[in-house]
Every structure is written in structure tokens, then in C-alpha cells.
CSV table of C-alpha atoms and ligand atoms in Angstrom, one decimal:
chain,number,residue,atom,x,y,z
A,1,UNK,CA,-8.9,-26.0,-27.9
A,2,UNK,CA,-7.1,-30.1,-29.0
A,3,UNK,CA,-7.5,-32.5,-26.9
A,4,UNK,CA,-4.2,-32.5,-24.9
A,5,UNK,CA,-2.7,-35.9,-26.5
A,6,UNK,CA,-2.2,-34.9,-29.4
A,7,UNK,CA,0.2,-32.0,-28.6
A,8,UNK,CA,3.1,-34.1,-26.8
A,9,UNK,CA,6.2,-31.5,-27.4
A,10,UNK,CA,4.2,-28.4,-29.1
A,11,UNK,CA,4.5,-25.7,-27.0
A,12,UNK,CA,7.2,-23.2,-26.8
A,13,UNK,CA,7.0,-22.3,-23.0
A,14,UNK,CA,4.7,-23.0,-20.2
A,15,UNK,CA,3.7,-21.2,-17.4
A,16,UNK,CA,1.9,-22.6,-13.7
A,17,UNK,CA,0.5,-20.7,-11.5
A,18,UNK,CA,-2.8,-19.2,-13.0
A,19,UNK,CA,-4.1,-16.3,-11.1
A,20,UNK,CA,-3.8,-12.5,-12.9
A,21,UNK,CA,-0.2,-12.6,-13.4
A,22,UNK,CA,0.6,-16.1,-14.8
A,23,UNK,CA,-2.4,-15.8,-17.1
A,24,UNK,CA,-1.9,-12.5,-18.5
A,25,UNK,CA,2.2,-13.8,-19.7
A,26,UNK,CA,0.4,-16.4,-20.3
A,27,UNK,CA,-2.0,-14.2,-22.6
A,28,UNK,CA,1.0,-12.3,-23.9
A,29,UNK,CA,3.2,-15.3,-25.1
A,30,UNK,CA,0.3,-16.3,-26.7
A,31,UNK,CA,-0.5,-12.8,-28.6
A,32,UNK,CA,3.3,-13.4,-29.8
A,33,UNK,CA,2.4,-16.2,-31.7
A,34,UNK,CA,4.1,-18.8,-28.8
A,35,UNK,CA,1.7,-21.7,-28.5
A,36,UNK,CA,1.0,-22.3,-24.7
A,37,UNK,CA,1.1,-24.7,-22.1
A,38,UNK,CA,-1.0,-24.3,-19.1
A,39,UNK,CA,-1.4,-25.6,-15.7
A,40,UNK,CA,-3.0,-24.8,-12.5
A,41,UNK,CA,-3.1,-26.3,-8.9
A,42,UNK,CA,-7.5,-26.3,-10.1
A,43,UNK,CA,-8.5,-26.6,-13.0
A,44,UNK,CA,-10.5,-24.0,-12.5
A,45,UNK,CA,-8.6,-21.0,-13.2
A,46,UNK,CA,-7.5,-22.9,-16.4
A,47,UNK,CA,-10.7,-23.4,-17.4
A,48,UNK,CA,-11.9,-19.8,-16.9
A,49,UNK,CA,-8.3,-18.7,-19.1
A,50,UNK,CA,-10.0,-20.8,-21.7
A,51,UNK,CA,-13.5,-19.5,-21.7
A,52,UNK,CA,-12.3,-16.2,-22.3
A,53,UNK,CA,-9.1,-15.7,-23.8
A,54,UNK,CA,-8.5,-19.6,-25.0
A,55,UNK,CA,-9.5,-18.4,-28.8
A,56,UNK,CA,-7.2,-15.5,-28.6
A,57,UNK,CA,-3.7,-17.4,-29.8
A,58,UNK,CA,-2.4,-21.3,-29.1
A,59,UNK,CA,-3.4,-22.2,-25.4
A,60,UNK,CA,-2.5,-26.1,-24.4
A,61,UNK,CA,-4.4,-26.2,-21.0
A,62,UNK,CA,-3.8,-29.5,-18.6
A,63,UNK,CA,-5.3,-30.8,-15.3
A,64,UNK,CA,-1.5,-32.7,-14.7
A,65,UNK,CA,2.1,-31.3,-14.3
A,66,UNK,CA,2.6,-34.7,-16.3
A,67,UNK,CA,0.7,-33.7,-19.0
A,68,UNK,CA,2.2,-29.9,-19.0
A,69,UNK,CA,5.1,-31.4,-19.1
A,70,UNK,CA,4.7,-33.6,-21.9
A,71,UNK,CA,3.0,-31.1,-24.1
A,72,UNK,CA,6.2,-28.8,-24.1
A,73,UNK,CA,8.7,-28.7,-26.7
A,74,UNK,CA,12.5,-29.4,-25.9
A,75,UNK,CA,14.1,-27.9,-24.2
A,76,UNK,CA,11.0,-27.7,-21.7
A,77,UNK,CA,10.7,-24.6,-20.5
A,78,UNK,CA,8.1,-23.9,-17.9
A,79,UNK,CA,7.4,-20.3,-16.2
A,80,UNK,CA,6.3,-20.8,-12.2
A,81,UNK,CA,4.0,-18.1,-11.3
A,82,UNK,CA,3.1,-19.1,-7.6
A,83,UNK,CA,3.7,-17.4,-4.5
A,84,UNK,CA,6.9,-16.5,-3.5
A,85,UNK,CA,8.0,-19.5,-0.4
A,86,UNK,CA,6.8,-23.2,0.0
A,87,UNK,CA,4.1,-23.0,-3.0
A,88,UNK,CA,7.1,-22.2,-5.2
A,89,UNK,CA,9.0,-25.2,-3.8
A,90,UNK,CA,6.2,-27.5,-4.1
A,91,UNK,CA,5.8,-26.8,-7.8
A,92,UNK,CA,9.5,-27.0,-8.4
A,93,UNK,CA,9.7,-29.8,-7.4
A,94,UNK,CA,6.8,-31.6,-8.9
A,95,UNK,CA,8.0,-30.3,-12.2
A,96,UNK,CA,11.7,-31.2,-12.0
A,97,UNK,CA,10.6,-34.7,-11.0
A,98,UNK,CA,8.6,-34.5,-14.5
A,99,UNK,CA,11.1,-33.2,-16.7
A,100,UNK,CA,14.4,-34.2,-18.5
A,101,UNK,CA,18.4,-33.3,-18.4
A,102,UNK,CA,18.7,-29.6,-20.1
A,103,UNK,CA,15.0,-28.2,-19.7
A,104,UNK,CA,13.9,-25.4,-18.1
A,105,UNK,CA,12.5,-24.2,-14.8
A,106,UNK,CA,11.7,-20.2,-14.3
A,107,UNK,CA,10.9,-18.8,-11.7
A,108,UNK,CA,8.8,-15.9,-12.3
A,109,UNK,CA,7.4,-14.6,-8.7
A,110,UNK,CA,8.9,-12.3,-6.1
A,111,UNK,CA,11.6,-14.6,-4.7
A,112,UNK,CA,14.2,-14.3,-2.1
A,113,UNK,CA,17.1,-14.1,-3.8
A,114,UNK,CA,18.6,-16.2,-1.3
A,115,UNK,CA,16.0,-19.0,-1.9
A,116,UNK,CA,17.1,-18.4,-5.7
A,117,UNK,CA,21.0,-19.6,-5.3
A,118,UNK,CA,19.2,-22.6,-2.9
A,119,UNK,CA,17.4,-23.5,-5.7
A,120,UNK,CA,19.6,-23.3,-8.5
A,121,UNK,CA,22.3,-25.1,-6.7
A,122,UNK,CA,19.7,-28.0,-6.2
A,123,UNK,CA,18.0,-27.6,-9.5
A,124,UNK,CA,21.0,-27.8,-12.1
A,125,UNK,CA,22.5,-30.6,-9.4
A,126,UNK,CA,19.4,-32.9,-11.5
A,127,UNK,CA,21.1,-31.5,-14.8
A,128,UNK,CA,18.3,-29.5,-15.2
A,129,UNK,CA,18.6,-25.0,-15.2
A,130,UNK,CA,17.0,-22.9,-13.0
A,131,UNK,CA,15.9,-19.7,-13.6
A,132,UNK,CA,15.3,-16.7,-11.1
A,133,UNK,CA,13.4,-14.2,-13.1
A,134,UNK,CA,12.3,-11.0,-11.7
A,135,UNK,CA,8.9,-9.6,-13.9
A,136,UNK,CA,7.8,-6.1,-13.0
A,137,UNK,CA,4.8,-3.9,-14.1
A,138,UNK,CA,2.7,-5.5,-12.9
A,139,UNK,CA,-0.7,-7.0,-14.3
A,140,UNK,CA,-0.5,-4.6,-17.0
A,141,UNK,CA,3.0,-5.2,-18.0
A,142,UNK,CA,2.1,-9.0,-17.7
A,143,UNK,CA,-0.2,-8.7,-20.3
A,144,UNK,CA,1.1,-6.2,-22.8
A,145,UNK,CA,5.0,-5.7,-21.9
A,146,UNK,CA,6.6,-6.1,-18.7
A,147,UNK,CA,10.3,-5.8,-17.3
A,148,UNK,CA,12.4,-9.3,-17.1
A,149,UNK,CA,15.2,-9.4,-15.1
A,150,UNK,CA,16.6,-13.5,-15.2
A,151,UNK,CA,19.1,-15.1,-13.4
A,152,UNK,CA,20.3,-18.1,-14.1
A,153,UNK,CA,23.4,-19.8,-16.5
A,154,UNK,CA,24.2,-18.1,-20.2
A,155,UNK,CA,23.3,-21.8,-22.0
A,156,UNK,CA,19.6,-20.7,-20.3
A,157,UNK,CA,19.3,-17.9,-21.2
A,158,UNK,CA,20.0,-18.6,-25.1
A,159,UNK,CA,17.4,-20.8,-25.4
A,160,UNK,CA,14.7,-18.6,-23.0
A,161,UNK,CA,16.0,-15.4,-24.0
A,162,UNK,CA,14.3,-14.9,-27.2
A,163,UNK,CA,11.2,-16.2,-26.0
A,164,UNK,CA,11.0,-13.7,-22.7
A,165,UNK,CA,12.7,-10.3,-25.3
A,166,UNK,CA,9.5,-11.1,-27.6
A,167,UNK,CA,7.2,-10.2,-24.9
A,168,UNK,CA,9.0,-7.6,-22.9
A,169,UNK,CA,8.7,-4.3,-22.9
A,170,UNK,CA,10.6,-2.6,-25.9
A,171,UNK,CA,12.4,1.0,-25.6
A,172,UNK,CA,14.0,2.3,-28.5
A,173,UNK,CA,14.1,-0.9,-30.5
A,174,UNK,CA,15.7,-2.3,-27.3
A,175,UNK,CA,13.6,-5.1,-25.3
A,176,UNK,CA,13.5,-4.4,-21.3
A,177,UNK,CA,14.9,-8.0,-20.6
A,178,UNK,CA,18.3,-8.7,-20.7
A,179,UNK,CA,20.4,-12.2,-18.8
A,180,UNK,CA,21.1,-10.0,-15.6
A,181,UNK,CA,23.9,-12.5,-14.5
A,182,UNK,CA,24.3,-16.0,-12.7
A,183,UNK,CA,21.7,-17.7,-10.1
A,184,UNK,CA,20.3,-15.4,-7.7
A,185,UNK,CA,21.3,-12.0,-9.7
A,186,UNK,CA,17.8,-11.7,-11.2
A,187,UNK,CA,15.9,-11.5,-8.2
A,188,UNK,CA,18.5,-10.0,-6.3
A,189,UNK,CA,18.2,-6.8,-8.7
A,190,UNK,CA,14.6,-7.1,-8.8
A,191,UNK,CA,14.0,-7.1,-5.3
A,192,UNK,CA,16.4,-3.6,-5.4
A,193,UNK,CA,14.0,-2.9,-8.4
A,194,UNK,CA,11.3,-3.0,-5.2
A,195,UNK,CA,13.5,-1.6,-2.6
A,196,UNK,CA,13.9,1.8,-5.5
A,197,UNK,CA,9.9,1.1,-5.9
A,198,UNK,CA,9.3,1.8,-2.4
A,199,UNK,CA,11.2,5.3,-1.8
A,200,UNK,CA,9.8,6.3,-4.9
A,201,UNK,CA,6.9,6.0,-3.7
A,202,UNK,CA,7.7,7.5,-0.4
A,203,UNK,CA,9.1,10.6,-2.1
A,204,UNK,CA,6.0,11.3,-3.7
A,205,UNK,CA,4.0,10.2,-1.0
A,206,UNK,CA,5.7,12.8,1.0
A,207,UNK,CA,5.7,15.7,-1.9
A,208,UNK,CA,2.0,15.2,-1.6
A,209,UNK,CA,1.7,15.5,2.2
A,210,UNK,CA,3.3,18.9,1.8
A,211,UNK,CA,1.2,19.9,-0.9
A,212,UNK,CA,-2.0,19.0,0.6
A,213,UNK,CA,-1.4,20.5,4.0
A,214,UNK,CA,1.8,22.6,4.3
A,215,UNK,CA,0.2,24.6,1.0
A,216,UNK,CA,-3.6,23.7,1.8
A,217,UNK,CA,-4.2,22.4,-1.4
A,218,UNK,CA,-6.6,20.0,-2.5
A,219,UNK,CA,-6.4,16.4,-4.2
A,220,UNK,CA,-7.2,17.3,-8.2
A,221,UNK,CA,-5.4,20.4,-7.7
A,222,UNK,CA,-3.2,18.3,-6.8
A,223,UNK,CA,-3.4,15.7,-9.2
A,224,UNK,CA,-2.7,18.5,-11.6
A,225,UNK,CA,0.5,19.2,-10.5
A,226,UNK,CA,1.5,16.1,-10.7
A,227,UNK,CA,0.6,15.5,-14.5
A,228,UNK,CA,2.4,18.2,-15.0
A,229,UNK,CA,5.8,17.3,-13.5
A,230,UNK,CA,5.2,14.1,-15.3
A,231,UNK,CA,6.0,16.7,-18.4
A,232,UNK,CA,9.6,17.1,-16.6
A,233,UNK,CA,12.7,15.6,-15.2
A,234,UNK,CA,10.1,13.3,-13.5
A,235,UNK,CA,8.3,12.0,-16.2
A,236,UNK,CA,7.7,8.2,-14.8
A,237,UNK,CA,5.3,6.0,-14.4
A,238,UNK,CA,4.6,6.7,-10.4
A,239,UNK,CA,4.2,10.2,-11.2
A,240,UNK,CA,1.8,9.5,-13.4
A,241,UNK,CA,-0.2,6.9,-11.4
A,242,UNK,CA,-0.7,9.5,-8.7
A,243,UNK,CA,-2.3,12.0,-10.6
A,244,UNK,CA,-4.8,9.5,-11.6
A,245,UNK,CA,-5.4,8.3,-8.0
A,246,UNK,CA,-5.3,11.4,-6.7
A,247,UNK,CA,-8.3,13.1,-9.2
A,248,UNK,CA,-10.3,9.9,-8.3
A,249,UNK,CA,-13.2,10.3,-6.9
A,250,UNK,CA,-15.4,8.3,-4.3
A,251,UNK,CA,-18.6,7.1,-5.9
A,252,UNK,CA,-20.2,6.1,-3.2
A,253,UNK,CA,-19.5,9.6,-0.6
A,254,UNK,CA,-18.6,12.0,-3.0
A,255,UNK,CA,-15.1,12.4,-1.6
A,256,UNK,CA,-11.5,12.5,-3.3
A,257,UNK,CA,-10.7,9.2,-2.9
A,258,UNK,CA,-7.5,9.5,-1.3
A,259,UNK,CA,-9.4,10.9,1.8
A,260,UNK,CA,-11.6,7.5,2.2
A,261,UNK,CA,-8.4,5.5,1.8
A,262,UNK,CA,-6.9,4.2,5.4
A,263,UNK,CA,-3.6,5.6,5.5
A,264,UNK,CA,-1.6,2.4,6.4
A,265,UNK,CA,0.5,0.8,3.9
A,266,UNK,CA,1.0,-3.3,3.5
A,267,UNK,CA,4.1,-4.6,1.9
A,268,UNK,CA,4.9,-8.1,0.9
A,269,UNK,CA,8.6,-7.8,1.6
A,270,UNK,CA,10.6,-7.4,-0.9
A,271,UNK,CA,11.1,-3.6,0.6
A,272,UNK,CA,12.3,-5.6,3.7
A,273,UNK,CA,14.5,-7.9,2.0
A,274,UNK,CA,15.4,-4.8,0.5
A,275,UNK,CA,17.0,-3.2,3.2
A,276,UNK,CA,18.4,-6.5,5.2
A,277,UNK,CA,20.8,-7.1,2.3
A,278,UNK,CA,21.8,-3.8,2.4
A,279,UNK,CA,22.8,-4.4,6.3
A,280,UNK,CA,24.6,-7.4,5.3
A,281,UNK,CA,26.1,-5.8,2.5
A,282,UNK,CA,27.0,-2.8,4.5
A,283,UNK,CA,25.7,-0.2,2.6
A,284,UNK,CA,23.7,2.7,3.4
A,285,UNK,CA,20.2,2.1,1.8
A,286,UNK,CA,19.2,5.1,3.6
A,287,UNK,CA,16.1,6.4,1.5
A,288,UNK,CA,15.1,3.0,0.9
A,289,UNK,CA,15.2,2.0,4.4
A,290,UNK,CA,13.0,5.1,5.5
A,291,UNK,CA,10.5,4.3,2.9
A,292,UNK,CA,10.2,0.5,4.7
A,293,UNK,CA,10.1,1.8,8.2
A,294,UNK,CA,7.6,4.9,7.0
A,295,UNK,CA,5.4,1.7,5.6
A,296,UNK,CA,6.1,-0.2,8.8
A,297,UNK,CA,5.0,3.0,11.2
A,298,UNK,CA,2.1,4.1,9.4
A,299,UNK,CA,0.5,0.4,10.2
A,300,UNK,CA,1.4,0.7,13.8
A,301,UNK,CA,-2.5,1.5,14.0
A,302,UNK,CA,-2.8,0.9,17.8
A,303,UNK,CA,-0.1,2.2,18.8
A,304,UNK,CA,-1.0,5.0,16.1
A,305,UNK,CA,-4.4,5.3,17.4
A,306,UNK,CA,-2.8,5.9,21.2
A,307,UNK,CA,-0.3,8.8,19.6
A,308,UNK,CA,-2.6,10.9,17.8
A,309,UNK,CA,-3.3,13.8,18.8
A,310,UNK,CA,-1.9,13.3,21.9
A,311,UNK,CA,2.0,13.8,21.7
A,312,UNK,CA,3.4,17.0,22.2
A,313,UNK,CA,5.0,19.0,18.7
A,314,UNK,CA,6.4,22.5,20.5
A,315,UNK,CA,5.8,25.6,18.4
A,316,UNK,CA,4.6,24.7,14.8
A,317,UNK,CA,4.4,27.5,12.5
A,318,UNK,CA,2.5,27.1,8.7
A,319,UNK,CA,3.4,29.0,5.6
A,320,UNK,CA,1.7,32.2,5.6
A,321,UNK,CA,3.6,33.0,8.5
A,322,UNK,CA,7.0,31.8,7.0
A,323,UNK,CA,6.1,34.2,4.5
A,324,UNK,CA,6.8,31.5,1.9
A,325,UNK,CA,5.1,32.2,-1.6
A,326,UNK,CA,2.8,29.1,-2.6
A,327,UNK,CA,4.1,28.8,-6.4
A,328,UNK,CA,7.6,28.8,-5.1
A,329,UNK,CA,7.0,26.2,-2.4
A,330,UNK,CA,5.3,24.2,-4.9
A,331,UNK,CA,8.2,24.7,-7.0
A,332,UNK,CA,11.0,23.8,-4.2
A,333,UNK,CA,8.9,20.6,-3.2
A,334,UNK,CA,9.2,19.2,-7.6
A,335,UNK,CA,12.9,19.6,-6.7
A,336,UNK,CA,13.2,17.8,-3.1
A,337,UNK,CA,11.9,15.3,-4.8
A,338,UNK,CA,13.7,15.0,-7.9
A,339,UNK,CA,17.1,14.8,-5.5
A,340,UNK,CA,15.8,12.5,-2.9
A,341,UNK,CA,14.8,10.5,-5.8
A,342,UNK,CA,18.4,10.3,-7.2
A,343,UNK,CA,19.7,9.9,-3.8
A,344,UNK,CA,17.2,6.4,-3.8
A,345,UNK,CA,18.8,5.4,-7.4
A,346,UNK,CA,21.7,6.1,-6.2
A,347,UNK,CA,21.7,4.0,-3.0
A,348,UNK,CA,19.8,0.9,-5.1
A,349,UNK,CA,22.8,1.0,-7.5
A,350,UNK,CA,25.4,1.0,-4.4
A,351,UNK,CA,23.4,-2.0,-3.2
A,352,UNK,CA,22.9,-3.5,-6.6
A,353,UNK,CA,27.2,-3.4,-7.2
A,354,UNK,CA,28.0,-4.9,-3.7
A,355,UNK,CA,25.9,-7.7,-4.3
A,356,UNK,CA,27.1,-8.4,-7.2
A,357,UNK,CA,30.6,-8.7,-5.9
A,358,UNK,CA,29.8,-10.3,-2.7
A,359,UNK,CA,28.3,-13.6,-4.9
A,360,UNK,CA,30.7,-12.9,-8.2
A,361,UNK,CA,27.6,-12.3,-10.7
A,362,UNK,CA,28.9,-9.2,-12.7
A,363,UNK,CA,26.0,-7.8,-13.3
A,364,UNK,CA,26.2,-4.6,-15.6
A,365,UNK,CA,24.7,-1.7,-14.0
A,366,UNK,CA,24.3,-0.6,-18.2
A,367,UNK,CA,21.9,-3.4,-18.2
A,368,UNK,CA,20.0,-2.4,-15.5
A,369,UNK,CA,19.7,1.7,-16.8
A,370,UNK,CA,18.5,0.2,-20.2
A,371,UNK,CA,15.8,-2.2,-19.0
A,372,UNK,CA,14.1,-0.2,-16.7
A,373,UNK,CA,13.8,2.2,-19.2
A,374,UNK,CA,10.6,0.4,-19.7
A,375,UNK,CA,7.6,-2.4,-18.9
A,376,UNK,CA,8.3,-1.9,-14.8
A,377,UNK,CA,6.8,0.3,-12.3
A,378,UNK,CA,10.0,2.6,-11.6
A,379,UNK,CA,10.2,3.3,-15.5
A,380,UNK,CA,10.9,6.5,-16.0
A,381,UNK,CA,12.6,9.5,-18.2
A,382,UNK,CA,16.0,10.1,-16.3
A,383,UNK,CA,16.7,5.9,-16.7
A,384,UNK,CA,18.7,6.9,-19.6
A,385,UNK,CA,20.4,9.7,-17.4
A,386,UNK,CA,21.7,7.0,-15.6
A,387,UNK,CA,22.4,4.7,-18.7
A,388,UNK,CA,24.5,8.1,-20.0
A,389,UNK,CA,26.4,8.3,-16.6
A,390,UNK,CA,27.5,4.7,-16.9
A,391,UNK,CA,28.0,4.5,-20.6
A,392,UNK,CA,30.8,7.4,-19.4
A,393,UNK,CA,32.2,5.5,-16.3
A,394,UNK,CA,31.2,2.1,-15.6
A,395,UNK,CA,33.2,2.1,-12.1
A,396,UNK,CA,31.7,5.6,-11.3
A,397,UNK,CA,31.5,5.1,-6.4
A,398,UNK,CA,28.2,6.7,-6.7
A,399,UNK,CA,26.1,8.1,-9.2
A,400,UNK,CA,25.6,11.2,-7.7
A,401,UNK,CA,29.5,11.7,-8.8
A,402,UNK,CA,28.7,11.7,-12.2
A,403,UNK,CA,28.9,15.1,-13.8
A,404,UNK,CA,25.7,15.3,-15.1
A,405,UNK,CA,23.5,14.2,-11.6
A,406,UNK,CA,26.2,16.3,-9.6
A,407,UNK,CA,25.0,19.5,-11.5
A,408,UNK,CA,21.8,18.7,-11.4
A,409,UNK,CA,22.2,17.8,-7.3
A,410,UNK,CA,23.4,21.8,-7.5
A,411,UNK,CA,20.4,23.8,-8.6
A,412,UNK,CA,18.4,20.9,-6.5
A,413,UNK,CA,19.7,21.7,-3.6
A,414,UNK,CA,18.4,24.8,-2.4
A,415,UNK,CA,15.2,24.1,-2.9
A,416,UNK,CA,15.9,20.7,-1.0
A,417,UNK,CA,17.4,22.5,2.2
A,418,UNK,CA,13.9,25.0,2.5
A,419,UNK,CA,11.8,22.0,2.0
A,420,UNK,CA,13.1,20.1,4.6
A,421,UNK,CA,14.0,23.2,7.5
A,422,UNK,CA,10.3,23.9,6.2
A,423,UNK,CA,8.5,20.6,6.9
A,424,UNK,CA,10.3,20.0,10.1
A,425,UNK,CA,9.2,23.7,11.1
A,426,UNK,CA,5.7,22.7,9.8
A,427,UNK,CA,5.9,19.7,12.0
A,428,UNK,CA,5.6,17.3,8.6
A,429,UNK,CA,7.0,14.1,8.8
A,430,UNK,CA,9.1,14.0,5.7
A,431,UNK,CA,11.4,11.0,6.8
A,432,UNK,CA,13.2,10.0,2.8
A,433,UNK,CA,13.5,14.0,2.1
A,434,UNK,CA,15.0,14.3,5.3
A,435,UNK,CA,17.5,11.2,5.4
A,436,UNK,CA,18.4,11.5,1.4
A,437,UNK,CA,19.4,15.2,2.5
A,438,UNK,CA,21.2,14.1,5.4
A,439,UNK,CA,22.8,11.1,3.6
A,440,UNK,CA,24.4,13.5,0.7
A,441,UNK,CA,25.4,15.5,3.5
A,442,UNK,CA,27.5,12.7,5.1
A,443,UNK,CA,28.9,11.9,1.3
A,444,UNK,CA,30.7,15.4,0.6
A,445,UNK,CA,31.4,15.8,4.9
A,446,UNK,CA,35.4,16.2,5.0
A,447,UNK,CA,34.9,14.7,8.8
A,448,UNK,CA,32.6,12.2,9.9
A,449,UNK,CA,31.3,12.0,13.4
A,450,UNK,CA,32.7,8.3,13.2
A,451,UNK,CA,36.2,9.5,14.7
A,452,UNK,CA,34.8,10.0,18.2
A,453,UNK,CA,32.7,6.9,18.0
A,454,UNK,CA,36.5,5.3,17.4
A,455,UNK,CA,37.1,6.9,20.4
A,456,UNK,CA,34.4,5.9,22.3
A,457,UNK,CA,34.9,2.1,21.0
A,458,UNK,CA,38.6,2.3,22.1
A,459,UNK,CA,37.6,3.5,25.6
A,460,UNK,CA,34.9,1.0,26.4
A,461,UNK,CA,36.1,-1.6,24.4
A,462,UNK,CA,39.7,-1.6,22.8
A,463,UNK,CA,38.5,-1.7,20.2
A,464,UNK,CA,41.5,0.3,18.6
A,465,UNK,CA,41.4,2.8,16.1
A,466,UNK,CA,43.4,4.3,12.9
A,467,UNK,CA,45.3,7.6,12.7
A,468,UNK,CA,44.9,9.9,10.2
A,469,UNK,CA,48.7,10.7,10.1
A,470,UNK,CA,50.5,7.2,10.5
A,471,UNK,CA,49.4,3.4,9.0
A,472,UNK,CA,49.1,1.1,11.8
A,473,UNK,CA,45.8,0.3,14.5
A,474,UNK,CA,46.1,1.9,18.1
A,475,UNK,CA,45.0,1.5,21.4
A,476,UNK,CA,44.7,4.7,24.4
A,477,UNK,CA,45.4,3.1,27.5
A,478,UNK,CA,42.2,4.4,28.5
A,479,UNK,CA,42.0,3.7,32.3
A,480,UNK,CA,45.9,3.5,32.9
A,481,UNK,CA,47.8,6.5,32.1
A,482,UNK,CA,46.1,7.2,28.4
A,483,UNK,CA,49.2,6.6,27.0
A,484,UNK,CA,49.0,5.7,22.9
A,485,UNK,CA,50.5,2.2,22.5
A,486,UNK,CA,50.5,0.6,18.6
A,487,UNK,CA,48.1,-2.5,18.6
B,1,LIG,C1,6.2,-5.1,-9.9
B,1,LIG,C2,5.7,-4.9,-8.4
B,1,LIG,C3,5.5,-6.4,-8.1
B,1,LIG,C4,4.5,-5.9,-6.3
B,1,LIG,C5,5.8,-6.0,-5.6
B,1,LIG,C6,5.3,-4.6,-4.4
B,1,LIG,O1,7.5,-4.6,-9.9
B,1,LIG,O2,6.0,-4.9,-10.5
B,1,LIG,O3,7.1,-4.6,-7.8
B,1,LIG,O4,6.6,-7.0,-7.7
B,1,LIG,O5,4.1,-4.6,-6.3
B,1,LIG,O6,4.8,-7.1,-4.6
B,1,LIG,O7,4.6,-5.3,-3.2
B,1,LIG,P1,4.4,-4.3,-2.0
B,1,LIG,O8,4.3,-2.9,-2.4
B,1,LIG,O9,3.3,-4.8,-1.5
B,1,LIG,O10,5.8,-5.4,-1.3
């Protein structure tokens, strides 16, 4: 560590906010040979990082924002890794005050994309660049190679891109980092990534629940099943860690750890934001929505305390009573999981397409299928297939229409339906398995009950309807002689 005054303009990049994610990101930059400026609101965290890892690379620690900014080479590049919300705004303002035209402020947290759009507008008015960059991969990813989704101007990416690409995960020689689109595009895409993450985790949870409580398998046995599943179509980070979690034994009680963890899931907001944005865009992200609601319901602890064992279930059957073969059931659950997962990804990509159109971001879905193959939480082998699908037809109306996925789903269909029926008969909750199947059946339906809804709307509110046989809008005079008029 050198005296900071001697370090003016030396650092290639700076990190503000040195909690675990920020520290790991700084260490990642340093491990790739970059000189990294460091700043944290309280110097203690900076000191800890310097004490523990200062010798691993070139770091320039600072005690003030001004000193930190001065230590950066130009154009200055500073990544903020602080809590989303007011803390981010405070740091942005401090940085902006100390920076000069052409410098780049990067927000690497999980910011709400509308905040990013606003911040980009405010910061660019000052002649600076503002880049909202989604960073996925948790603590381990930040340290060894995350997936990075930067928004902002093309110009800022020219200066920033090579640095970010140098620390990202790499799959088949391609960095898991690319310019996503202007202003809020990067954070929007990261938000939807997290929404898909919620759905993916929930479908894995539903599969576990069925194996445990329908098939009566023990956690260690289920861990082996997930390990096996991870060698096929379901090969993914989330399936891999599921096996790890299920095989963990609690040191204190000797029980499977899963049995001593409270079944109330937390959430920081990105899943909820994904659903809110989908509602505004009119996109049916039902799998993600159900996953968010499933977390909310799990966390409604007072309500659950009052209802557990206190609500009728009707006649509930068992797997044995249904004469279901356990091996077949496990395979059915695997297929139902895969099918529901495909739906969740298809819905997520639909939302990204709609968001991109709405904000004129021109996001290329192929980029996402490429960079999500490594580093991020939803990394999965089948993202290669999604990339192929968009390579074949970038305009495909739904991923489910891609010939490969269409054929896959056809092969999964019977199992998927059997699992949904059986879980219902067994009284076991499967919100995403069931809603995904319903979504699929809605998509492919020749007629939907929406015709009746239009009739009802016209009845009580003269909202009019369209006819299948001629153009125009029509209204039936329900309270008069019920003749139809053109509206
Ligand atoms: C990632 C993760 C990460 C984090 C989310 C989800 O991509 O690395 O998505 O961003 O896990 O904040 O957290 P919640 O489950 O608490 O909403």
C-alpha cells in the first residue's frame, strides 16, 4: 500500500461500498491485474480489505470521496456497490460533485430500473456517464466471475466494457458480459433475471416437496436425485446447490438441515418488481408471479399459524392408493419441473422483449441467452438451447414455439399433467407447476373464456366487443331490446 497522494490518476477502476459484494468485486478486478481504488463510508471496511487482501493486487485505499476520485485514471470509472435506494443516490451525488465531464459512474447494485432511468438522465445532464449494471452470481460470482449486464451509453461501454469483460465469467471463450442497451436496460434485464430466479427456485422447491411428501423420500435421497438430474436437461447452478442444501446435516440436532430451517422465504424486492413491471406491460409472467406470491404466503406466519391443521382438505389420497410407481413418479416430477422451468424462462424473455419495445432499448435476447450461460444464478445448460432458438428466429413469438422446445414439451406433457393432477389429489401445493401448465394451455387454446368476459363488460358497462366475423366495435343494448349497434 502506497501513500495515496502519490497515486493520482493511477487506478483503472474504483469500487465504492466494500461490503462482501463490493470487496469481492474489487478483489476480482485486482486479480486480473487492474489497479483498484477503494472507498467505503466508514474506513474500517477498507482497512479490513487491505489487511486481509491488500497484498493480492494493486489497491489504492482512500478515506474520502475526493481522494478516491483523484486516484482514478481518466475517464474515471467508479462502481457503486451499496444498498439500492437512497444510499445509492447519496453516493452518486458525492461522486458526481467530484468528477469531471466524460467520467463514468456505475451502479452495480440491484437498483430499480426506473431509478436508473432517472439517474442516467440527471447524471448525463452534468456531462457524466451513468451506467446501471446488473451483476449476478452472488458473493462467489463477484469474486471469481459474475455475469454482468451493463446499460448506459455505447460510448461508456467502449471504455468500461473491456474492464468488465475481464472480470466476468467466460463460457466457450465468450465473456458473460455485454452492453445490454441504453439507460435502464441493464437493470431491467437483471430484474427479470431475478424474477426467473424466483420461479426457478420455486419449481425446484415444488419438485422437492413432491418427492418428500408424496413419495416419502428423505432429504439425503432427494439430494441424490437432484445430483442425477443435474447431469441432464436440468443441468444448472440452482439444481446443483439444491443437492448440496438437501444433503447438509445440522450439526446441532443431527437432523437434515432442511428440516430445521423455517419455511418462510424472504425477498428483497427484485421478484416483486419483475411482476409489477409485467403487470404494467401486460405480460403474463404467471410463473414468476406465483413464485413471488408463494414466498409471500410462506412468510405470512401469523395467518399460517391460524390456518395450519385448521382448514378442511377434502378427501386426500396417497401415492400408493393411486397405484403410482415411485420410479415413474420421480421421473414425472423431473419432467414437470423441466416443463415449468421452460415456461418461466419463456415468460421472462417475453417481458424483456416487451420492456425493450416500450423503452426503445433494442435489447437482443440472444445476448442474454449467451451471457446467462455462466456466472449468474440462473446459469443453466439449456440456455444454449434458448440461444439457438433466437439464432434461428430472433422474432419468435414465444420460446415455446421454437421447434426444439415444442418437441421437448411434447415429450414432457403427459408427465406434467399427471403430476399436476396427482399433487392436487394429494393436497400438496404446486402453484408454479399448475399455473405454468394452465398458461401453456391458455396459449395454445383455440377459444378462451375472454369472449364471455367481453360480453359481461359490455353488459354492465357498455365497454363494447369485437366480432369474429366482421371488423369494428359493437354493443348490445342489454337493458333495452338487446339489438346490437355498431359503437
Ligand atoms: C444474483 C442474485 C442476487 C440476489 C437477489 C435476490 O443474481 O446474484 O439474484 O442479486 O440473490 O438479490 O435476492 P432475494 O431472494 O432476497 O430477493
